Short mmCIF file of N, CA and C in Angstrom, two decimals:
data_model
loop_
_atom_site.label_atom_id
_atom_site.label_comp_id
_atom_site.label_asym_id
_atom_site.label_seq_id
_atom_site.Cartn_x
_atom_site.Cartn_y
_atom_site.Cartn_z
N UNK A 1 77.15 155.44 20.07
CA UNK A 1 78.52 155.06 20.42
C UNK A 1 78.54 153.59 20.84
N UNK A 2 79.26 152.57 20.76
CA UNK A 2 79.61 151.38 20.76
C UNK A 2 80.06 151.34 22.34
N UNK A 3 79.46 149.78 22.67
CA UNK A 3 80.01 149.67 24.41
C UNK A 3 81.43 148.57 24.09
N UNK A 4 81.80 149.30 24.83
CA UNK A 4 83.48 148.56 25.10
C UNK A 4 83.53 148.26 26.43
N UNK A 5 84.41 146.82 26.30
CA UNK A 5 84.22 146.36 27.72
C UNK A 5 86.34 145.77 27.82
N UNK A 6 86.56 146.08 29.18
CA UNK A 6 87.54 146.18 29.34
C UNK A 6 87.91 144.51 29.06
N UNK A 7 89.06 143.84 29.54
CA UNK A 7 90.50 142.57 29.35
C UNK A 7 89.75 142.01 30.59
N UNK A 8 89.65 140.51 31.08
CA UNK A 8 90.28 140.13 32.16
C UNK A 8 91.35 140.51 32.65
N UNK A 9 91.01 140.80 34.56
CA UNK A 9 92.44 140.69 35.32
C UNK A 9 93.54 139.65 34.86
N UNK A 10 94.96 140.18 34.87
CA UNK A 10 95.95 139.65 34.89
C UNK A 10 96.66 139.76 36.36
N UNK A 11 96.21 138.68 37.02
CA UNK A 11 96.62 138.75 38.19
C UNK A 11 96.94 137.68 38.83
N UNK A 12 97.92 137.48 39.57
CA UNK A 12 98.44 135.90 40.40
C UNK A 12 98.13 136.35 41.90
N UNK A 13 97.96 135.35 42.56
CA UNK A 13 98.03 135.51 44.18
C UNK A 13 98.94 136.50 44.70
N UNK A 14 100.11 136.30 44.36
CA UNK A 14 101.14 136.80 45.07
C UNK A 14 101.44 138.55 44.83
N UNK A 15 100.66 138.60 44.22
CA UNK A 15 100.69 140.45 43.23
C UNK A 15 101.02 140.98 44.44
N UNK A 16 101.97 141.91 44.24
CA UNK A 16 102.40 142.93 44.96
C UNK A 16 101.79 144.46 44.94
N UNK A 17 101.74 144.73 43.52
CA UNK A 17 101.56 145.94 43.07
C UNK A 17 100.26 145.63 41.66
N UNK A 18 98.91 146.37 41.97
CA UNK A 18 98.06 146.35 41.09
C UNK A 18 98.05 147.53 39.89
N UNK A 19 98.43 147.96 38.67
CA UNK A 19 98.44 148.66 38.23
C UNK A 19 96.98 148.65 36.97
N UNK A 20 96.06 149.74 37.70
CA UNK A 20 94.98 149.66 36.84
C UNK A 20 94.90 150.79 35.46
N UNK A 21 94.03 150.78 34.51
CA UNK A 21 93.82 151.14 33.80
C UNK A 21 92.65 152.32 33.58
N UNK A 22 92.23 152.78 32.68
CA UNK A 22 90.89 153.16 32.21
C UNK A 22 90.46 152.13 31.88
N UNK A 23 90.44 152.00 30.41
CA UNK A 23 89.48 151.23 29.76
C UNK A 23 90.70 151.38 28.15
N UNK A 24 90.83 149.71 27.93
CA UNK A 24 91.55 149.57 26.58
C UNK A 24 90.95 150.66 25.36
N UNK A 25 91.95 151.44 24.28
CA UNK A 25 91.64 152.29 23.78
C UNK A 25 90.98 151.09 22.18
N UNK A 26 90.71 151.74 21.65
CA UNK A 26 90.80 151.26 20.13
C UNK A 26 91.85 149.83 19.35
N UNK A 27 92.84 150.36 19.45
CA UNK A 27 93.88 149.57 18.99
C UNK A 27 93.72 148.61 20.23
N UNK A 28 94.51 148.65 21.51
CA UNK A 28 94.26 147.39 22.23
C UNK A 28 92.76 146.17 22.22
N UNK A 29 92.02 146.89 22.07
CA UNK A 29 90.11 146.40 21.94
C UNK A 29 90.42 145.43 20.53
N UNK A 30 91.04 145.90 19.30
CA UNK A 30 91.69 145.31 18.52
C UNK A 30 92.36 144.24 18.46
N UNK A 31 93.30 144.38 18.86
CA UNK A 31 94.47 143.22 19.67
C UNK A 31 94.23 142.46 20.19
N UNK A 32 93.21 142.71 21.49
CA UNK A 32 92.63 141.90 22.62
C UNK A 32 93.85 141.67 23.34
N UNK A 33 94.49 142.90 23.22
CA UNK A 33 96.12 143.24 24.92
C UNK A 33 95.98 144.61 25.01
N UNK A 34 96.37 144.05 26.43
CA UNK A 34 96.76 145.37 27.31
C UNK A 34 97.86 146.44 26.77
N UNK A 35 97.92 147.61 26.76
CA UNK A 35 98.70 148.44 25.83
C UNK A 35 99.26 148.33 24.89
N UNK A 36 97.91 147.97 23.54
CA UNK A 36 98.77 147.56 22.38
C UNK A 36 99.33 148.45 20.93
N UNK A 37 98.93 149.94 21.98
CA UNK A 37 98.83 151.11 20.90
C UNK A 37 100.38 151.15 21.26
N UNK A 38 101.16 151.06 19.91
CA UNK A 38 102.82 151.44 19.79
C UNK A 38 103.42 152.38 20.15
N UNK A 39 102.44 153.35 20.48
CA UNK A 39 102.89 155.04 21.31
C UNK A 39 102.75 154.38 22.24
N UNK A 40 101.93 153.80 22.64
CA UNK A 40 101.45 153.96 24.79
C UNK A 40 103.03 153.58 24.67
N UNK A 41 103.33 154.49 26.12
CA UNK A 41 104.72 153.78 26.84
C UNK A 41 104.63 153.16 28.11
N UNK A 42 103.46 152.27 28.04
CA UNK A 42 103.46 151.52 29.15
C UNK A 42 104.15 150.50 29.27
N UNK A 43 104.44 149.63 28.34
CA UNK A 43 105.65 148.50 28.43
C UNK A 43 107.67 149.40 28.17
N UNK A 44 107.46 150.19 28.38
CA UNK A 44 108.76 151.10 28.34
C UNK A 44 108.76 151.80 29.78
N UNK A 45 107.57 152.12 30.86
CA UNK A 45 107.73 152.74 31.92
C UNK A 45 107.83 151.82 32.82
N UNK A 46 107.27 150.54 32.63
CA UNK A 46 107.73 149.31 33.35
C UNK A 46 108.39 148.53 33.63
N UNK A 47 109.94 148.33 32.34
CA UNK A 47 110.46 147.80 32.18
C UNK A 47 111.40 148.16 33.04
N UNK A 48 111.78 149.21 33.57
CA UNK A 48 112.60 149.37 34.52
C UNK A 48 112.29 149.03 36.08
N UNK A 49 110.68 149.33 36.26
CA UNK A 49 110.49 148.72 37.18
C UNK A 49 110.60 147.32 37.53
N UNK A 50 110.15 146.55 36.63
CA UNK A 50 110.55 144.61 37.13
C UNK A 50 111.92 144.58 36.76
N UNK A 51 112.82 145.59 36.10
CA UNK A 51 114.18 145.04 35.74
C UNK A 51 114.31 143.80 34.63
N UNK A 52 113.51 144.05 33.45
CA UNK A 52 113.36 143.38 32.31
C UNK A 52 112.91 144.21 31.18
N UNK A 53 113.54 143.95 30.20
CA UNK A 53 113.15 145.08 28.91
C UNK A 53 111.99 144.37 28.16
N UNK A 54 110.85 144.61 28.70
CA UNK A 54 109.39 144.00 28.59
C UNK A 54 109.04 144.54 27.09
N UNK A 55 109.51 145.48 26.64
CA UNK A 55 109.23 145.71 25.02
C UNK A 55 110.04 145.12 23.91
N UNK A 56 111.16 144.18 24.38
CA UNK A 56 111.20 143.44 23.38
C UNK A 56 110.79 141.79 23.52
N UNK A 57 110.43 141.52 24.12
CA UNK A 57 109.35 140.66 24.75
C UNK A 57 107.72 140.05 24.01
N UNK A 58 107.47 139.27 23.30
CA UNK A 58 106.10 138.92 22.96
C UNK A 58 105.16 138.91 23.69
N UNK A 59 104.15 139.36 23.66
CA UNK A 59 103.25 139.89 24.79
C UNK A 59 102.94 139.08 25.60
N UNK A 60 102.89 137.55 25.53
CA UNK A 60 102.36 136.57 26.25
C UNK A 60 103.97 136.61 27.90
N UNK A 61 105.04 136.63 26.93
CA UNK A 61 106.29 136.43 27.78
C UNK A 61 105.69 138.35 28.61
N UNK A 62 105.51 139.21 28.26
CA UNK A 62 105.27 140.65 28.88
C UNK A 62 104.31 140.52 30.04
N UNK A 63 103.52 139.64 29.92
CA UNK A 63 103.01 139.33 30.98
C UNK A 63 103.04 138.50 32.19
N UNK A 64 103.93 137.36 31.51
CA UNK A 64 104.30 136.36 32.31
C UNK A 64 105.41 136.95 33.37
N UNK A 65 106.06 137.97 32.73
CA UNK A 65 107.31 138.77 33.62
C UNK A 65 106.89 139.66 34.15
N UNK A 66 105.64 140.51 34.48
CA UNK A 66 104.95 141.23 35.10
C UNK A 66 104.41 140.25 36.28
N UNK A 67 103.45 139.19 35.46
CA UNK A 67 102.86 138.24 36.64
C UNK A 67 104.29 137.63 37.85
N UNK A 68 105.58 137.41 37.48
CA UNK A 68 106.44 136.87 38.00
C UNK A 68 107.11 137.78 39.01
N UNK A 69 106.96 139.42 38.32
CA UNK A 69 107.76 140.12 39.30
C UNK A 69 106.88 140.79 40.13
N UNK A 70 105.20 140.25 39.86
CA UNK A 70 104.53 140.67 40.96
C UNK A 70 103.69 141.57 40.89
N UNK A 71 103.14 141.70 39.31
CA UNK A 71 102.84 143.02 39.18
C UNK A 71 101.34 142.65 38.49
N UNK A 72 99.81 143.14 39.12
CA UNK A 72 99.22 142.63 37.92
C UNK A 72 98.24 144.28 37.38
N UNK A 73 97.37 143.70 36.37
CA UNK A 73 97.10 144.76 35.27
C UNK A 73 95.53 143.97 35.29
N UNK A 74 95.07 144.99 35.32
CA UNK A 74 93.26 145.06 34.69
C UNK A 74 93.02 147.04 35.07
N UNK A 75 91.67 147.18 34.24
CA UNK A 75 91.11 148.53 33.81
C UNK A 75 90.02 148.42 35.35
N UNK A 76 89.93 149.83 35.45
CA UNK A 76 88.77 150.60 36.35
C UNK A 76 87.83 150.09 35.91
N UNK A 77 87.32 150.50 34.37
CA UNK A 77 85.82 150.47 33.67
C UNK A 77 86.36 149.13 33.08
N UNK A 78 84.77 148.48 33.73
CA UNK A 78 84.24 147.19 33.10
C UNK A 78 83.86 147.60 31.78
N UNK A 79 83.19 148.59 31.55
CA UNK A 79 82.48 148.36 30.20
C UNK A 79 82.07 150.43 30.28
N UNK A 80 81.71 150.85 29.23
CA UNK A 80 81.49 151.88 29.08
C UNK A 80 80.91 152.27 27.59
N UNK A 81 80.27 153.42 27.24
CA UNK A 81 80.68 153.72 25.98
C UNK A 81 81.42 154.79 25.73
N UNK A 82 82.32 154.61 24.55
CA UNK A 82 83.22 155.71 23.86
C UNK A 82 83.80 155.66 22.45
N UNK A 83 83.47 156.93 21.78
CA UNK A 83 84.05 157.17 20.59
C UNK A 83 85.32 157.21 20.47
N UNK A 84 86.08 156.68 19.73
CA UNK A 84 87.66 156.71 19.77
C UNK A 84 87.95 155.90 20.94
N UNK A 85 89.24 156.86 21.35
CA UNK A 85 90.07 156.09 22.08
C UNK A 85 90.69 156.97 23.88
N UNK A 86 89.92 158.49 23.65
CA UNK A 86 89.86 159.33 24.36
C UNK A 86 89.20 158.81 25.78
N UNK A 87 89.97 158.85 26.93
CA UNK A 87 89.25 158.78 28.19
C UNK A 87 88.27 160.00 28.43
N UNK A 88 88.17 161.31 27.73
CA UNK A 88 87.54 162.12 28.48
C UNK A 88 85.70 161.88 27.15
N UNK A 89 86.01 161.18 26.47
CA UNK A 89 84.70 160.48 25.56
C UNK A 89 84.28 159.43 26.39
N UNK A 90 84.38 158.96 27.50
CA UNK A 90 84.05 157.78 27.90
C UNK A 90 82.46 158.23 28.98
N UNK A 91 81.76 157.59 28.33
CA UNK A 91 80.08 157.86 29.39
C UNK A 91 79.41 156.35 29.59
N UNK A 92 78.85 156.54 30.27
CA UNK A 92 77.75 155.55 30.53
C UNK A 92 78.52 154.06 31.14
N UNK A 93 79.51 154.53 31.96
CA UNK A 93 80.35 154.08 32.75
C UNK A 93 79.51 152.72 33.68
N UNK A 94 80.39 151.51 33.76
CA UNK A 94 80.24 150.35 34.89
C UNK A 94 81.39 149.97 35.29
N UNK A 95 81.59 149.79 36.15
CA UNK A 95 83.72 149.51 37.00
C UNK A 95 83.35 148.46 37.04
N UNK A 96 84.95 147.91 37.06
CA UNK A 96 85.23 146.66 37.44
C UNK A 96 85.37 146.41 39.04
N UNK A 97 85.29 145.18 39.75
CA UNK A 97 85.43 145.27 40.77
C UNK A 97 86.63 145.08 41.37
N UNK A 98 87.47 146.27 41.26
CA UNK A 98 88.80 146.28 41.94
C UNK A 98 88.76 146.36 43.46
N UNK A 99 87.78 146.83 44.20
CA UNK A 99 88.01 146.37 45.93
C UNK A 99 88.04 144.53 45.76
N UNK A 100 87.26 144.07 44.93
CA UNK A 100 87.12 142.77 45.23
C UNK A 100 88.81 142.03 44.88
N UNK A 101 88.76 142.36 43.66
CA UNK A 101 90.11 142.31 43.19
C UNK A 101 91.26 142.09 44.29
N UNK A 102 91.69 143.30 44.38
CA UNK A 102 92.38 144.21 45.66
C UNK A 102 92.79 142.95 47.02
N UNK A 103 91.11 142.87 47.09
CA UNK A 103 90.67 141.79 48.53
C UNK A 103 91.33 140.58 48.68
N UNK A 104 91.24 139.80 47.14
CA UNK A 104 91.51 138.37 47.04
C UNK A 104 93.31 138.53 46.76
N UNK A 105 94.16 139.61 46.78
CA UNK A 105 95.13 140.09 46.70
C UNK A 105 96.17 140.29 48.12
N UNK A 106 96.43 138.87 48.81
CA UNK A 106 96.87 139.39 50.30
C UNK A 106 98.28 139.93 50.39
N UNK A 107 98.86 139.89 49.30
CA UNK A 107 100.34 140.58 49.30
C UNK A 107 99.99 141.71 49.02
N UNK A 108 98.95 142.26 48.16
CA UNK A 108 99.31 143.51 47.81
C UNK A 108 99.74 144.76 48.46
N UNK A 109 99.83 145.46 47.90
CA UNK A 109 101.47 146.84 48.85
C UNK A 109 100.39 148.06 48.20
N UNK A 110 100.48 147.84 46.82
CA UNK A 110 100.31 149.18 46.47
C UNK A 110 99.21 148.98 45.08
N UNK A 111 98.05 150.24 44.89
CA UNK A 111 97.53 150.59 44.17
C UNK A 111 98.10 151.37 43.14
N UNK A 112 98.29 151.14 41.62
CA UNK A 112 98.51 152.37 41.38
C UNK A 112 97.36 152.43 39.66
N UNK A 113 97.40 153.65 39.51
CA UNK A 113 96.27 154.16 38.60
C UNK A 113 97.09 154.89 37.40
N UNK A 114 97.35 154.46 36.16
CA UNK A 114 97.64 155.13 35.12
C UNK A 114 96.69 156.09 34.71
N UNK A 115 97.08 156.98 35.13
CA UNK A 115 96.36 158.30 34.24
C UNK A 115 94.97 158.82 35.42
N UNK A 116 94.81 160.22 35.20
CA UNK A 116 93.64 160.65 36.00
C UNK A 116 92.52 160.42 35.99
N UNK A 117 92.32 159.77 34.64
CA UNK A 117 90.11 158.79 34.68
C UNK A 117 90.48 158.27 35.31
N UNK A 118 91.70 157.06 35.54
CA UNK A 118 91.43 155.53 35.91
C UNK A 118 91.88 155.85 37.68
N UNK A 119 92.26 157.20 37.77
CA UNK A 119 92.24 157.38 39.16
C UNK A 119 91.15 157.91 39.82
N UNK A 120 90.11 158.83 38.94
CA UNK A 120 89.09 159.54 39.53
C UNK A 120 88.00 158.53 40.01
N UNK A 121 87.94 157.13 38.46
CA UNK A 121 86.92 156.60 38.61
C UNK A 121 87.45 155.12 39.52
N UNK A 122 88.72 155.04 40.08
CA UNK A 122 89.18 154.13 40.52
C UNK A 122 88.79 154.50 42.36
N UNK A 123 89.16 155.50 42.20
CA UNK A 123 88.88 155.85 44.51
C UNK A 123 87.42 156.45 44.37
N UNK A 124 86.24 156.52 42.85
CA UNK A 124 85.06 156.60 43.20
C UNK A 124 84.76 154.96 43.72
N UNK A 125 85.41 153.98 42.82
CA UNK A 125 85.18 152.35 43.31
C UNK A 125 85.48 151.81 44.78
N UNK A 126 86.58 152.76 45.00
CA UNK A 126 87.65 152.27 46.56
C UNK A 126 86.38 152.92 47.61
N UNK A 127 85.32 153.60 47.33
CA UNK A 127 84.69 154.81 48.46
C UNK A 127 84.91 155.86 48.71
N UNK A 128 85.67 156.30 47.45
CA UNK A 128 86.27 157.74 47.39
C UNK A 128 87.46 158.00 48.24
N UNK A 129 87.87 157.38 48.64
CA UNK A 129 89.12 157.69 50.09
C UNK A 129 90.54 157.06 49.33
N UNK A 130 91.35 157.80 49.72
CA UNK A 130 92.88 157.23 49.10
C UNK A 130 93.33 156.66 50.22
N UNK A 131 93.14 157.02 51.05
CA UNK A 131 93.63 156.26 52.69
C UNK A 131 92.41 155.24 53.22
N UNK A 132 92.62 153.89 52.94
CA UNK A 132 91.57 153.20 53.61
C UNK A 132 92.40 152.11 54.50
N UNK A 133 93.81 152.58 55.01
CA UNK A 133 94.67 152.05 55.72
C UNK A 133 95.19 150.42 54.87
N UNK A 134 95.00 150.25 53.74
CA UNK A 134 95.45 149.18 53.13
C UNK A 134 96.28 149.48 51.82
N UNK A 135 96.28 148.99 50.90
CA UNK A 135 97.49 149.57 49.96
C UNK A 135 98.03 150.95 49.60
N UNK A 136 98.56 151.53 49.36
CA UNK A 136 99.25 152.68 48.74
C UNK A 136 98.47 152.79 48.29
N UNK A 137 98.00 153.85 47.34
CA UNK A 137 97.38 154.50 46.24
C UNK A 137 98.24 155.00 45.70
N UNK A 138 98.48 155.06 44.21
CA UNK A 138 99.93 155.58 43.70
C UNK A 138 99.28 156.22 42.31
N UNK A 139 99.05 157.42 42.55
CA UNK A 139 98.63 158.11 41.31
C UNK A 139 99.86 158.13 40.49
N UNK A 140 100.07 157.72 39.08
CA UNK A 140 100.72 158.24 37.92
C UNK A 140 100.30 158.74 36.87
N UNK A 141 101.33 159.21 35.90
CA UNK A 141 100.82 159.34 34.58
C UNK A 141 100.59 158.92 33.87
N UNK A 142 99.56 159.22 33.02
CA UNK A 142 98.97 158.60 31.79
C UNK A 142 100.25 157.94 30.84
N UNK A 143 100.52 156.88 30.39
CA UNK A 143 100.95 156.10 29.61
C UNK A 143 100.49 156.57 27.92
N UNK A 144 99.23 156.86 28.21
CA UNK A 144 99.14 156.91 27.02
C UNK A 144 99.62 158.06 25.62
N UNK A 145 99.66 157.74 24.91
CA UNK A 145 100.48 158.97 23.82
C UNK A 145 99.79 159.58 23.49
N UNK A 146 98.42 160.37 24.17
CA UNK A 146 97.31 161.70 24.35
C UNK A 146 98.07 162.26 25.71
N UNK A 147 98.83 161.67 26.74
CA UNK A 147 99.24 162.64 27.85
C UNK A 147 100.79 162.60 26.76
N UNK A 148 101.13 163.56 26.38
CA UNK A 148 101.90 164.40 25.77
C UNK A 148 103.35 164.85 26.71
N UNK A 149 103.57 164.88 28.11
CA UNK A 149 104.79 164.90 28.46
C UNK A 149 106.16 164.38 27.99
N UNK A 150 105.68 163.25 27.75
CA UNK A 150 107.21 162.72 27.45
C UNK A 150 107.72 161.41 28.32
N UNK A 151 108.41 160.84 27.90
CA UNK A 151 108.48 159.47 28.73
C UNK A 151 109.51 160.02 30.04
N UNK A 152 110.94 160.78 29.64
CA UNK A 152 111.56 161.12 30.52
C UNK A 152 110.76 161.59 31.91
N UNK A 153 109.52 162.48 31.49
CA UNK A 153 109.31 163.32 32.45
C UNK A 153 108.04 161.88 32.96
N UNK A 154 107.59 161.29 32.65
CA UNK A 154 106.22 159.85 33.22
C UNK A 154 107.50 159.56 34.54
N UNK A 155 108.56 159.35 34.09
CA UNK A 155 109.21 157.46 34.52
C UNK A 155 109.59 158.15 35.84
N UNK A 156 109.75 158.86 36.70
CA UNK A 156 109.86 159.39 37.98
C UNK A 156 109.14 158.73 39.07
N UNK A 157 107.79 158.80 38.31
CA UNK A 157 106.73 158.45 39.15
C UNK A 157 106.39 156.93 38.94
N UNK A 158 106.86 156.33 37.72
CA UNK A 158 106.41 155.16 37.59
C UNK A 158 107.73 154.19 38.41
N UNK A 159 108.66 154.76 38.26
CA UNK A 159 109.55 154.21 38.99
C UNK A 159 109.69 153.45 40.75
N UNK A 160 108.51 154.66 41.19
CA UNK A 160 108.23 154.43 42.82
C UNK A 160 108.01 153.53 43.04
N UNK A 161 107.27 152.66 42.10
CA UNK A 161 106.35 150.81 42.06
C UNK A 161 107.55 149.88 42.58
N UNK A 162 108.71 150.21 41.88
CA UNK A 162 109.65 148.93 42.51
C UNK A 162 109.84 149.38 43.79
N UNK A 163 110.03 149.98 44.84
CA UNK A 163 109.85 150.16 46.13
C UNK A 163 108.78 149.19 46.33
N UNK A 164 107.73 149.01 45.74
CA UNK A 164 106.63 148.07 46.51
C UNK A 164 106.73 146.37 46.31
N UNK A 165 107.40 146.18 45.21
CA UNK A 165 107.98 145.29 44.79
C UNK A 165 108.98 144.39 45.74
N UNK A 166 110.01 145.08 46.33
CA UNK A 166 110.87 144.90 47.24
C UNK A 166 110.94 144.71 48.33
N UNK A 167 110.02 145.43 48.53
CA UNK A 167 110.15 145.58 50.37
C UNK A 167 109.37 144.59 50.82
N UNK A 168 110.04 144.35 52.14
CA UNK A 168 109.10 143.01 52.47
C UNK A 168 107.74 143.41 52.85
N UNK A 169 106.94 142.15 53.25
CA UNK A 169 105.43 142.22 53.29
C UNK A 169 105.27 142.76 55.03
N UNK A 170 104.65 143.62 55.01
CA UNK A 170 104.03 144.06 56.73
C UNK A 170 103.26 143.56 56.56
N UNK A 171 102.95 143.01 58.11
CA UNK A 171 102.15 142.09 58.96
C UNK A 171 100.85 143.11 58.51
N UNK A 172 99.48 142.36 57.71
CA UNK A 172 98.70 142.79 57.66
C UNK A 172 97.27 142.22 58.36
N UNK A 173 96.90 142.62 59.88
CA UNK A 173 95.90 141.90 60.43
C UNK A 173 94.97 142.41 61.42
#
């Protein structure tokens, strides 16, 4: 099996809200962008959150309006191997360093994890704890078009992010 290694962070100082990944599938690894498979509805579950329709948008501007409204994007797994494009094919696992990440992040509000790898293997990175008295942890759903729900039934939960977006910053010290 071939090692795949995740995107650089897309991230500014001011990030509010970190939204991590697994690990880019096939088609994005392709692309060299973040959700570039035409099913994922990750630029459709977000767009309501920054209040910009980020899918009709060229990817460079999709990011720049994520980075602007505060929002940044990198994967759990640094590098791994996997056949296809399946998170549950993924072995021989190395994370990225999202506490470090996280750290150099003094606005941040909230964690959140697309899909259940990038959450299992995301609070194995945090020390296993969802409560480490610093950002939210915000489990959602998979984006990707293998979690089979439906966008209606994702955007509930993806929606919660603009709450973190908004609200002002607590005194963190």
């Amino acid at each position: 099996m071939p090692l795949k290694h995740s995107f650089p962070p897309v991230a500014d100082d001011d990030a509010r809200v970190l939204v991590l990944g697994s690990l880019p599938g096939d088609r994005s690894l392709a692309a060299q962008r973040y959700y570039a498979h035409p099913q994922n509805q990750f630029w459709q579950l977000m767009s309501p959150v920054v209040g910009h329709d980020l899918v009709v948008l060229a990817y460079d501007d999709r990011l720049a309006t994520l980075r602007a409204s505060g929002v940044a994007l990198w994967d759990v797994v640094g590098s791994a191997r996997r056949a296809g494009s399946s998170d549950a094919a993924i072995v021989d696992i190395a994370g990225n360093d999202i506490a470090g990440l996280a750290a150099r992040l003094p606005r941040l509000r909230a964690i959140a994890f697309n899909g259940g790898t990038a959450l299992k293997q995301g609070l194995k990175l945090l020390g296993g704890k969802a409560d480490t008295g610093g950002p939210a942890i915000v489990a959602l759903p998979s984006s990707s078009p293998l979690h089979t729900i439906g966008l209606a039934a994702k955007q509930p939960a993806w929606d919660q992010l603009a709450a973190f977006l908004s609200e002002p910053l607590a005194f963190r010290g």
